[in-house]
Amino acid sequence: MRREPSVLHLDLDAFFASVEQRDKPSLRGKPVVVGGLGQRGVVATASYEARVFGVSSAMPMHEARRRCPHAAFLAGRFCAYRAASHQVMDVLHRLSPLVEPLSMDEAFVDLRAATTMVTFTRAGLELLIGQLKDEVRATTDGLTASVGIGTSKFVAKVASELAKPDGSSIVAAGEELELLRP
């Protein structure tokens, strides 16, 4: 654990479904489920509109169809997801050379190695998060991300998860137990 909140975790919100909604305006605001479409298929991701009906990642596709039969069920376009992921990772690498991708849609960033000066106060980090989220949204033509900053990777990841969707959370040194206790 660090003495200051200097580990950032960025997680793109409902990534595959959000790319589909971005690229196909007719899907915006509607339930979208991306994954294997066959009888034994599994949900890779679901839009927040589909999650309202209980659809979630790793769910069997037949169960997702039962819960939300009116959703758009898509096999996925990995070239589009890869391109959006590269855009976001480029934004993160401009912030710091120390970026650790976890998957196409999430990564840790070491803010101690930031290429610009970072003030590790709540106000300074809130400003940084706002600029980062704006840059991600502009670069990807509208994708949103949740961001957590903490004193360790674990704390930053939990913080971003609790801020979903499109939110942010900063856990200062000494606040970790308060975050984790519940």
PDB file of C-alpha atoms in Angstrom:
ATOM      1  CA  MET A   1       0.000   0.000   0.000  1.00  0.00           C
ATOM      2  CA  ARG A   2       1.181   3.471  -0.826  1.00  0.00           C
ATOM      3  CA  ARG A   3       1.106   6.553   1.349  1.00  0.00           C
ATOM      4  CA  GLU A   4      -0.931   8.468  -1.205  1.00  0.00           C
ATOM      5  CA  PRO A   5      -3.712   7.464  -3.602  1.00  0.00           C
ATOM      6  CA  SER A   6      -1.589   7.065  -6.724  1.00  0.00           C
ATOM      7  CA  VAL A   7      -2.922   3.900  -8.365  1.00  0.00           C
ATOM      8  CA  LEU A   8      -5.670   4.516 -10.921  1.00  0.00           C
ATOM      9  CA  HIS A   9      -8.012   1.862 -12.279  1.00  0.00           C
ATOM     10  CA  LEU A  10     -10.066   2.655 -15.385  1.00  0.00           C
ATOM     11  CA  ASP A  11     -12.856   0.338 -16.510  1.00  0.00           C
ATOM     12  CA  LEU A  12     -14.904   1.062 -19.629  1.00  0.00           C
ATOM     13  CA  ASP A  13     -18.619   0.706 -18.918  1.00  0.00           C
ATOM     14  CA  ALA A  14     -20.406  -2.298 -20.536  1.00  0.00           C
ATOM     15  CA  PHE A  15     -17.649  -2.107 -23.137  1.00  0.00           C
ATOM     16  CA  PHE A  16     -18.757  -4.391 -25.994  1.00  0.00           C
ATOM     17  CA  ALA A  17     -22.398  -3.313 -25.699  1.00  0.00           C
ATOM     18  CA  SER A  18     -21.403   0.364 -25.471  1.00  0.00           C
ATOM     19  CA  VAL A  19     -19.349   0.104 -28.670  1.00  0.00           C
ATOM     20  CA  GLU A  20     -22.349  -1.472 -30.401  1.00  0.00           C
ATOM     21  CA  GLN A  21     -24.651   1.292 -29.153  1.00  0.00           C
ATOM     22  CA  ARG A  22     -22.138   3.948 -30.206  1.00  0.00           C
ATOM     23  CA  ASP A  23     -21.806   2.510 -33.715  1.00  0.00           C
ATOM     24  CA  LYS A  24     -25.490   1.678 -34.229  1.00  0.00           C
ATOM     25  CA  PRO A  25     -27.658   4.599 -33.081  1.00  0.00           C
ATOM     26  CA  SER A  26     -30.811   2.451 -33.317  1.00  0.00           C
ATOM     27  CA  LEU A  27     -29.490   0.450 -30.319  1.00  0.00           C
ATOM     28  CA  ARG A  28     -28.968   3.447 -28.020  1.00  0.00           C
ATOM     29  CA  GLY A  29     -31.095   3.287 -24.907  1.00  0.00           C
ATOM     30  CA  LYS A  30     -32.136  -0.291 -25.673  1.00  0.00           C
ATOM     31  CA  PRO A  31     -31.056  -3.603 -24.142  1.00  0.00           C
ATOM     32  CA  VAL A  32     -28.022  -5.049 -25.934  1.00  0.00           C
ATOM     33  CA  VAL A  33     -26.414  -8.416 -25.199  1.00  0.00           C
ATOM     34  CA  VAL A  34     -23.098  -9.427 -26.783  1.00  0.00           C
ATOM     35  CA  GLY A  35     -21.761 -12.971 -26.689  1.00  0.00           C
ATOM     36  CA  GLY A  36     -21.996 -16.421 -28.191  1.00  0.00           C
ATOM     37  CA  LEU A  37     -25.325 -16.762 -29.937  1.00  0.00           C
ATOM     38  CA  GLY A  38     -25.441 -20.565 -30.133  1.00  0.00           C
ATOM     39  CA  GLN A  39     -27.340 -22.851 -27.784  1.00  0.00           C
ATOM     40  CA  ARG A  40     -24.289 -23.090 -25.498  1.00  0.00           C
ATOM     41  CA  GLY A  41     -23.333 -19.419 -25.882  1.00  0.00           C
ATOM     42  CA  VAL A  42     -22.432 -17.191 -22.956  1.00  0.00           C
ATOM     43  CA  VAL A  43     -23.008 -13.469 -22.393  1.00  0.00           C
ATOM     44  CA  ALA A  44     -19.765 -11.493 -22.770  1.00  0.00           C
ATOM     45  CA  THR A  45     -21.388  -8.226 -21.743  1.00  0.00           C
ATOM     46  CA  ALA A  46     -24.798  -6.649 -21.412  1.00  0.00           C
ATOM     47  CA  SER A  47     -25.795  -3.007 -21.664  1.00  0.00           C
ATOM     48  CA  TYR A  48     -27.135  -1.382 -18.526  1.00  0.00           C
ATOM     49  CA  GLU A  49     -30.571  -1.453 -20.155  1.00  0.00           C
ATOM     50  CA  ALA A  50     -30.318  -5.282 -20.299  1.00  0.00           C
ATOM     51  CA  ARG A  51     -28.903  -5.537 -16.780  1.00  0.00           C
ATOM     52  CA  VAL A  52     -32.169  -4.124 -15.437  1.00  0.00           C
ATOM     53  CA  PHE A  53     -33.744  -7.431 -16.500  1.00  0.00           C
ATOM     54  CA  GLY A  54     -31.085  -9.462 -14.672  1.00  0.00           C
ATOM     55  CA  VAL A  55     -28.807 -10.160 -17.637  1.00  0.00           C
ATOM     56  CA  SER A  56     -25.142 -10.334 -16.642  1.00  0.00           C
ATOM     57  CA  SER A  57     -21.744 -11.387 -17.952  1.00  0.00           C
ATOM     58  CA  ALA A  58     -20.991 -15.125 -17.956  1.00  0.00           C
ATOM     59  CA  MET A  59     -24.723 -15.965 -17.939  1.00  0.00           C
ATOM     60  CA  PRO A  60     -25.824 -18.654 -20.406  1.00  0.00           C
ATOM     61  CA  MET A  61     -27.261 -16.954 -23.479  1.00  0.00           C
ATOM     62  CA  HIS A  62     -30.479 -18.989 -23.274  1.00  0.00           C
ATOM     63  CA  GLU A  63     -31.076 -17.536 -19.797  1.00  0.00           C
ATOM     64  CA  ALA A  64     -30.406 -13.996 -21.074  1.00  0.00           C
ATOM     65  CA  ARG A  65     -32.955 -14.563 -23.864  1.00  0.00           C
ATOM     66  CA  ARG A  66     -35.498 -15.772 -21.305  1.00  0.00           C
ATOM     67  CA  ARG A  67     -34.968 -12.746 -19.059  1.00  0.00           C
ATOM     68  CA  CYS A  68     -34.833 -10.124 -21.811  1.00  0.00           C
ATOM     69  CA  PRO A  69     -36.328 -11.493 -25.040  1.00  0.00           C
ATOM     70  CA  HIS A  70     -36.646  -8.035 -26.602  1.00  0.00           C
ATOM     71  CA  ALA A  71     -32.885  -7.298 -26.397  1.00  0.00           C
ATOM     72  CA  ALA A  72     -30.613  -7.066 -29.419  1.00  0.00           C
ATOM     73  CA  PHE A  73     -28.438 -10.196 -29.294  1.00  0.00           C
ATOM     74  CA  LEU A  74     -25.123  -9.702 -31.115  1.00  0.00           C
ATOM     75  CA  ALA A  75     -22.141 -11.968 -31.775  1.00  0.00           C
ATOM     76  CA  GLY A  76     -19.647  -9.150 -31.412  1.00  0.00           C
ATOM     77  CA  ARG A  77     -17.198  -7.271 -33.611  1.00  0.00           C
ATOM     78  CA  PHE A  78     -13.768  -7.692 -32.090  1.00  0.00           C
ATOM     79  CA  CYS A  79     -12.054  -5.421 -34.621  1.00  0.00           C
ATOM     80  CA  ALA A  80     -14.228  -2.535 -33.396  1.00  0.00           C
ATOM     81  CA  TYR A  81     -13.591  -3.409 -29.740  1.00  0.00           C
ATOM     82  CA  ARG A  82      -9.849  -3.717 -30.334  1.00  0.00           C
ATOM     83  CA  ALA A  83      -9.748  -0.308 -32.064  1.00  0.00           C
ATOM     84  CA  ALA A  84     -11.621   1.381 -29.188  1.00  0.00           C
ATOM     85  CA  SER A  85      -9.364  -0.351 -26.667  1.00  0.00           C
ATOM     86  CA  HIS A  86      -6.239   0.926 -28.442  1.00  0.00           C
ATOM     87  CA  GLN A  87      -7.651   4.452 -28.355  1.00  0.00           C
ATOM     88  CA  VAL A  88      -8.190   4.268 -24.599  1.00  0.00           C
ATOM     89  CA  MET A  89      -4.822   2.664 -23.902  1.00  0.00           C
ATOM     90  CA  ASP A  90      -3.159   5.459 -25.925  1.00  0.00           C
ATOM     91  CA  VAL A  91      -4.910   8.026 -23.714  1.00  0.00           C
ATOM     92  CA  LEU A  92      -3.662   6.208 -20.603  1.00  0.00           C
ATOM     93  CA  HIS A  93      -0.099   5.984 -21.958  1.00  0.00           C
ATOM     94  CA  ARG A  94      -0.123   9.743 -22.523  1.00  0.00           C
ATOM     95  CA  LEU A  95      -0.952  10.106 -18.824  1.00  0.00           C
ATOM     96  CA  SER A  96       1.747   7.701 -17.600  1.00  0.00           C
ATOM     97  CA  PRO A  97       4.173   5.262 -19.214  1.00  0.00           C
ATOM     98  CA  LEU A  98       3.300   2.719 -16.516  1.00  0.00           C
ATOM     99  CA  VAL A  99       0.009   1.251 -17.722  1.00  0.00           C
ATOM    100  CA  GLU A 100      -0.966  -2.329 -16.933  1.00  0.00           C
ATOM    101  CA  PRO A 101      -3.879  -3.497 -19.101  1.00  0.00           C
ATOM    102  CA  LEU A 102      -6.020  -6.211 -17.503  1.00  0.00           C
ATOM    103  CA  SER A 103      -8.196  -6.760 -20.553  1.00  0.00           C
ATOM    104  CA  MET A 104      -9.439  -4.811 -23.552  1.00  0.00           C
ATOM    105  CA  ASP A 105     -11.583  -2.588 -21.358  1.00  0.00           C
ATOM    106  CA  GLU A 106      -9.642  -1.995 -18.156  1.00  0.00           C
ATOM    107  CA  ALA A 107      -6.191  -1.051 -16.934  1.00  0.00           C
ATOM    108  CA  PHE A 108      -4.194   0.159 -13.965  1.00  0.00           C
ATOM    109  CA  VAL A 109      -2.131   3.347 -14.225  1.00  0.00           C
ATOM    110  CA  ASP A 110       0.728   4.331 -11.900  1.00  0.00           C
ATOM    111  CA  LEU A 111       0.196   8.035 -11.282  1.00  0.00           C
ATOM    112  CA  ARG A 112       3.595   8.375  -9.576  1.00  0.00           C
ATOM    113  CA  ALA A 113       5.090   8.045 -13.076  1.00  0.00           C
ATOM    114  CA  ALA A 114       2.676  10.542 -14.676  1.00  0.00           C
ATOM    115  CA  THR A 115       4.128  12.641 -17.493  1.00  0.00           C
ATOM    116  CA  THR A 116       2.532  15.774 -16.025  1.00  0.00           C
ATOM    117  CA  MET A 117       2.553  16.853 -12.416  1.00  0.00           C
ATOM    118  CA  VAL A 118      -0.180  15.190 -10.359  1.00  0.00           C
ATOM    119  CA  THR A 119      -1.331  16.701  -7.088  1.00  0.00           C
ATOM    120  CA  PHE A 120      -2.328  13.840  -4.798  1.00  0.00           C
ATOM    121  CA  THR A 121      -5.067  15.831  -3.048  1.00  0.00           C
ATOM    122  CA  ARG A 122      -8.742  15.045  -3.506  1.00  0.00           C
ATOM    123  CA  ALA A 123      -9.210  18.225  -5.565  1.00  0.00           C
ATOM    124  CA  GLY A 124      -6.160  17.497  -7.724  1.00  0.00           C
ATOM    125  CA  LEU A 125      -7.220  13.914  -8.361  1.00  0.00           C
ATOM    126  CA  GLU A 126     -10.828  14.915  -9.114  1.00  0.00           C
ATOM    127  CA  LEU A 127      -9.514  17.351 -11.724  1.00  0.00           C
ATOM    128  CA  LEU A 128      -7.315  14.617 -13.232  1.00  0.00           C
ATOM    129  CA  ILE A 129     -10.231  12.157 -13.345  1.00  0.00           C
ATOM    130  CA  GLY A 130     -12.489  14.704 -15.022  1.00  0.00           C
ATOM    131  CA  GLN A 131      -9.892  15.449 -17.683  1.00  0.00           C
ATOM    132  CA  LEU A 132      -9.197  11.743 -18.236  1.00  0.00           C
ATOM    133  CA  LYS A 133     -12.878  10.821 -18.571  1.00  0.00           C
ATOM    134  CA  ASP A 134     -13.437  13.741 -20.966  1.00  0.00           C
ATOM    135  CA  GLU A 135     -10.469  12.666 -23.087  1.00  0.00           C
ATOM    136  CA  VAL A 136     -11.656   9.045 -23.209  1.00  0.00           C
ATOM    137  CA  ARG A 137     -15.170  10.172 -24.189  1.00  0.00           C
ATOM    138  CA  ALA A 138     -13.843  12.503 -26.916  1.00  0.00           C
ATOM    139  CA  THR A 139     -11.279  10.043 -28.280  1.00  0.00           C
ATOM    140  CA  THR A 140     -13.724   7.134 -28.485  1.00  0.00           C
ATOM    141  CA  ASP A 141     -16.688   9.164 -29.728  1.00  0.00           C
ATOM    142  CA  GLY A 142     -18.721   8.771 -26.557  1.00  0.00           C
ATOM    143  CA  LEU A 143     -17.625   5.736 -24.542  1.00  0.00           C
ATOM    144  CA  THR A 144     -17.750   6.168 -20.783  1.00  0.00           C
ATOM    145  CA  ALA A 145     -15.504   4.800 -18.081  1.00  0.00           C
ATOM    146  CA  SER A 146     -15.545   4.349 -14.344  1.00  0.00           C
ATOM    147  CA  VAL A 147     -12.392   5.367 -12.510  1.00  0.00           C
ATOM    148  CA  GLY A 148     -11.104   4.481  -9.068  1.00  0.00           C
ATOM    149  CA  ILE A 149      -7.962   5.798  -7.412  1.00  0.00           C
ATOM    150  CA  GLY A 150      -6.460   4.287  -4.300  1.00  0.00           C
ATOM    151  CA  THR A 151      -3.333   3.277  -2.466  1.00  0.00           C
ATOM    152  CA  SER A 152      -3.191  -0.181  -4.089  1.00  0.00           C
ATOM    153  CA  LYS A 153      -4.467  -1.946  -7.174  1.00  0.00           C
ATOM    154  CA  PHE A 154      -7.074  -3.803  -5.146  1.00  0.00           C
ATOM    155  CA  VAL A 155      -8.454  -0.632  -3.563  1.00  0.00           C
ATOM    156  CA  ALA A 156      -8.481   1.223  -6.903  1.00  0.00           C
ATOM    157  CA  LYS A 157     -10.336  -1.667  -8.590  1.00  0.00           C
ATOM    158  CA  VAL A 158     -12.951  -1.882  -5.840  1.00  0.00           C
ATOM    159  CA  ALA A 159     -13.378   1.914  -5.969  1.00  0.00           C
ATOM    160  CA  SER A 160     -14.013   1.902  -9.730  1.00  0.00           C
ATOM    161  CA  GLU A 161     -16.427  -1.018  -9.429  1.00  0.00           C
ATOM    162  CA  LEU A 162     -18.459   0.836  -6.797  1.00  0.00           C
ATOM    163  CA  ALA A 163     -18.548   3.943  -9.027  1.00  0.00           C
ATOM    164  CA  LYS A 164     -20.162   2.196 -12.014  1.00  0.00           C
ATOM    165  CA  PRO A 165     -21.439   3.332 -14.395  1.00  0.00           C
ATOM    166  CA  ASP A 166     -19.576   6.458 -15.526  1.00  0.00           C
ATOM    167  CA  GLY A 167     -18.524   7.488 -12.034  1.00  0.00           C
ATOM    168  CA  SER A 168     -15.374   7.916 -10.048  1.00  0.00           C
ATOM    169  CA  SER A 169     -14.129   7.299  -6.546  1.00  0.00           C
ATOM    170  CA  ILE A 170     -10.991   8.342  -4.694  1.00  0.00           C
ATOM    171  CA  VAL A 171      -9.930   6.376  -1.628  1.00  0.00           C
ATOM    172  CA  ALA A 172      -7.335   8.337   0.336  1.00  0.00           C
ATOM    173  CA  ALA A 173      -4.717   6.710   2.542  1.00  0.00           C
ATOM    174  CA  GLY A 174      -6.388   5.652   5.772  1.00  0.00           C
ATOM    175  CA  GLU A 175      -9.859   5.291   4.164  1.00  0.00           C
ATOM    176  CA  GLU A 176      -9.314   1.751   2.863  1.00  0.00           C
ATOM    177  CA  LEU A 177     -10.991  -0.071   5.763  1.00  0.00           C
ATOM    178  CA  GLU A 178     -14.019   2.219   5.571  1.00  0.00           C
ATOM    179  CA  LEU A 179     -14.383   1.293   1.891  1.00  0.00           C
ATOM    180  CA  LEU A 180     -13.876  -2.438   2.434  1.00  0.00           C
ATOM    181  CA  ARG A 181     -15.706  -2.947   5.745  1.00  0.00           C
ATOM    182  CA  PRO A 182     -19.204  -3.397   4.237  1.00  0.00           C
TER     183      PRO A 182
END
